[in-house]
Structure formats: C-alpha cells, structure tokens
C-alpha cells in the first residue's frame, strides 16, 4: 500500500494536502509531521515511506538542509519540495540536491494530484509554468559537488554534522546520539575527509550554504 508523509507546520495546509493526496492515489496511507525532527523520526519508524511532501521552511529545516538530510539518511524515499519560493534557481538547486519534484504553494489541487501521481510513477515533476525557466537555470558546479559530498555521508555521519552545525560539542553529540565520544570523533574525521574540510567551523559552513530565505517571512 503506497505511503505519504506530509511535512508542513501549518495544520490547514496539511489538511488540504491530505485530502488532495487521497484523491490522487487510492488507498494511500498518510502521516504528518510539523518539524524536520518529526520527519526524520517518522522515517526512522517507517523507512519504507514512498513519498514526502516537504515544506522548505518548516521548523528545524533551513532551506535545502532538510532535503539533504532526508536524501542522506533515507535515499530510497522520494521528495517533492513544497514552497512559496518559486525562483527557478532555487528549484534547480532543489532538483540538484535530490528532489523528485517541486510544487509552489500557489499551485492548484489538480497540479498537486498530478505531482503526486507522477513522482509515485518514478517521474520527475515540475509545474508547466516553471519548466522552461528551470531548464534555462544552469546547475551550479559547486552545488552539484556539494550534493555529491553530502550524499557520501552515512546517516549517522549526517546526524553528527547537523549537530556540529548547531554548535554542540563532542560530548553533547555523544549524549544526544547515545554513542561513545570516541565514536563521534571517528565520525568527524570521516566527515572532514568526505567534505574536504579541515575543522568543525568549515563543516558547519557546508550546511549553512544550503540555507534559503523564506519569502513568507520577507513579506511580513
């Protein structure tokens, strides 16, 4: 039975997505999460989830960092990014970081249903209004290399990297992940090598490069 995780912090928007998704795919099992932490916990509990509708700016998700985390920790799960940001360059970056589709929040329900059906059929999906502009937006070589380096991390290494970016010390990371401190140090050595960085500060910068401004906040 196909399964979907709706990741958004607005209850009314989640309800609309749930209804449209149910109309798009018969027998669809739907879960919801309102933070990136909740998304990762839901995926740990149900790693065979087929698809996520991911809000780029939900709590705990800083732009493309949440997408990168999901792709690193659960590479078998397809992701449709849902965002108020319809800048073709942002869409291009999301695709380069592993999104299977991109759905502006201004899209209608028919587009949402089409997006879900297409990605469930293992096809990439973009709204017709953005396809030409995204095709003209060239991929950044740096972004592509960054996506490849992040994808080379194991799920646990990515968790360590995210906690380093939050400013946690090795002992705090060990306590959070319930591992030995020497295990954290070993993960950090591997992270530095795979990301091509020398220290914790440079590693943190890698994740910060994925941050995006939230159009909804800019409008306030």
XYZ file of C-alpha atoms in Angstrom:
220
model
C 0.000 0.000 0.000
C 1.556 3.396 -1.002
C 2.511 5.740 1.817
C 2.969 9.502 2.063
C 4.427 11.805 4.709
C 3.179 15.408 4.711
C 5.798 17.674 6.295
C 4.460 21.156 6.994
C 3.882 23.210 10.140
C 0.520 24.683 9.070
C -2.407 22.382 10.072
C -4.845 23.769 7.490
C -2.340 23.358 4.675
C -1.578 19.800 5.825
C -5.298 19.034 5.786
C -5.637 20.336 2.220
C -2.620 18.296 1.122
C -4.002 15.184 2.814
C -7.351 15.472 1.018
C -5.794 16.105 -2.385
C -3.303 13.260 -1.915
C -6.104 10.866 -1.002
C -7.935 11.858 -4.167
C -4.770 11.311 -6.247
C -3.843 7.814 -5.068
C -6.318 5.164 -3.958
C -5.615 3.516 -0.618
C -2.851 5.989 0.238
C -1.559 5.838 3.815
C -0.793 9.348 5.052
C 1.277 10.511 8.007
C 2.003 14.081 9.067
C 4.924 15.913 10.673
C 5.293 19.563 11.619
C 9.089 19.785 12.051
C 12.191 18.306 10.461
C 12.847 16.384 13.653
C 9.374 14.887 13.342
C 10.018 13.998 9.699
C 13.223 12.118 10.487
C 11.590 10.334 13.421
C 8.660 9.286 11.211
C 11.052 7.976 8.569
C 13.071 6.062 11.146
C 9.812 4.430 12.267
C 8.572 3.818 8.701
C 11.625 3.710 6.397
C 9.551 2.231 3.564
C 7.626 5.512 3.145
C 7.227 6.172 -0.573
C 6.943 9.943 -0.768
C 7.356 13.114 1.291
C 5.778 16.496 0.623
C 8.424 18.700 2.252
C 7.991 22.352 3.227
C 11.394 24.051 2.841
C 10.797 26.391 5.777
C 9.176 24.223 8.445
C 10.744 24.344 11.958
C 14.193 22.760 12.048
C 14.512 22.863 8.267
C 16.803 25.572 6.941
C 16.272 25.772 3.220
C 17.735 22.764 1.439
C 19.414 21.324 4.558
C 16.368 19.229 5.446
C 16.195 17.860 1.910
C 19.884 16.966 2.131
C 19.316 15.256 5.486
C 16.459 13.154 4.131
C 18.375 12.194 0.995
C 21.417 11.224 3.079
C 19.545 9.256 5.730
C 16.710 7.807 3.624
C 17.830 7.807 -0.029
C 15.021 5.481 -1.089
C 12.277 7.977 -0.203
C 11.133 10.354 -2.960
C 10.715 14.024 -2.020
C 8.502 16.701 -3.536
C 9.550 20.100 -2.224
C 6.594 22.352 -1.392
C 7.472 26.029 -1.066
C 6.249 29.581 -1.531
C 9.603 30.234 -3.225
C 9.217 29.726 -6.971
C 12.575 31.187 -8.024
C 13.780 28.909 -10.876
C 17.314 28.973 -9.436
C 16.014 27.617 -6.116
C 14.011 24.958 -7.943
C 17.132 23.971 -9.893
C 19.112 23.672 -6.650
C 16.406 21.527 -5.048
C 16.463 19.152 -8.014
C 20.262 19.008 -7.909
C 20.062 18.058 -4.231
C 17.782 15.134 -4.986
C 14.193 16.410 -5.046
C 11.940 14.406 -7.359
C 9.577 17.327 -7.824
C 8.884 20.926 -6.838
C 5.429 22.297 -6.047
C 4.904 26.037 -5.435
C 2.356 26.709 -2.699
C 0.385 28.754 -5.205
C -0.323 25.571 -7.206
C -3.853 24.302 -7.571
C -5.152 20.954 -6.344
C -5.035 19.469 -9.847
C -1.305 20.200 -10.018
C -0.798 18.660 -6.604
C -2.579 15.473 -7.658
C -0.566 15.378 -10.886
C 2.693 15.863 -8.953
C 1.947 13.008 -6.558
C 0.887 10.616 -9.308
C 3.942 11.458 -11.436
C 6.507 11.052 -8.664
C 4.817 7.877 -7.430
C 5.353 6.609 -11.001
C 9.091 7.425 -10.631
C 8.905 10.514 -12.849
C 10.294 13.967 -12.096
C 7.612 16.662 -11.843
C 7.548 20.441 -12.205
C 4.582 22.726 -12.855
C 4.232 23.699 -16.501
C 4.687 27.374 -15.575
C 8.226 26.737 -14.304
C 9.610 24.087 -16.651
C 11.122 26.410 -19.254
C 12.671 28.753 -16.681
C 14.126 25.868 -14.656
C 15.530 24.321 -17.835
C 17.337 27.616 -18.519
C 18.679 27.798 -14.941
C 22.004 26.042 -15.153
C 23.165 23.797 -12.356
C 25.941 25.207 -10.221
C 29.032 23.022 -10.347
C 29.686 23.879 -6.706
C 26.135 22.894 -5.729
C 26.387 19.605 -7.616
C 29.681 18.791 -5.934
C 28.241 19.760 -2.547
C 25.243 17.467 -3.096
C 27.587 14.595 -4.020
C 29.756 15.147 -0.938
C 26.748 15.240 1.380
C 25.322 12.122 -0.266
C 28.580 10.315 0.526
C 27.938 10.651 4.273
C 26.315 7.806 6.163
C 23.058 8.575 8.006
C 24.881 8.727 11.343
C 27.618 10.948 9.932
C 24.988 13.365 8.642
C 23.371 13.450 12.096
C 26.755 14.292 13.605
C 27.308 17.026 11.011
C 23.901 18.568 11.740
C 24.629 18.644 15.476
C 28.055 20.181 14.851
C 26.299 22.898 12.829
C 24.037 23.508 15.837
C 27.156 24.196 17.907
C 27.150 21.054 20.061
C 30.428 19.747 21.488
C 31.590 16.155 21.011
C 30.343 15.041 24.431
C 26.961 16.646 23.854
C 26.692 14.949 20.453
C 27.641 11.612 22.006
C 24.953 12.031 24.669
C 22.340 13.032 22.075
C 23.112 10.058 19.837
C 23.759 7.666 22.730
C 27.218 6.681 21.500
C 30.757 6.903 22.849
C 32.633 10.184 22.442
C 35.387 8.380 20.532
C 32.730 7.275 18.041
C 31.804 10.917 17.453
C 35.475 11.769 16.893
C 35.762 8.949 14.364
C 32.670 10.211 12.550
C 34.099 13.742 12.487
C 37.344 12.535 10.928
C 35.352 10.786 8.196
C 33.104 13.839 7.717
C 36.069 16.194 7.328
C 37.640 13.894 4.740
C 34.477 13.392 2.712
C 33.523 17.076 2.730
C 37.066 18.232 2.011
C 37.213 20.460 5.111
C 39.717 20.783 7.946
C 37.676 21.592 11.031
C 34.236 21.903 12.642
C 33.759 25.506 11.538
C 34.297 24.666 7.880
C 31.998 21.655 8.192
C 29.257 23.872 9.646
C 29.634 26.299 6.748
C 28.841 23.465 4.324
C 25.340 23.099 5.786
C 24.825 26.861 6.012
C 25.367 27.066 2.248
C 22.023 25.268 1.917
C 20.048 27.926 3.796
C 17.431 29.887 1.861
C 15.413 32.972 2.712
C 11.726 32.387 3.414
C 9.518 34.530 1.096
C 6.694 34.377 3.656
C 8.906 35.993 6.292
C 10.215 38.604 3.864
C 6.628 39.681 3.215
C 5.997 40.407 6.908
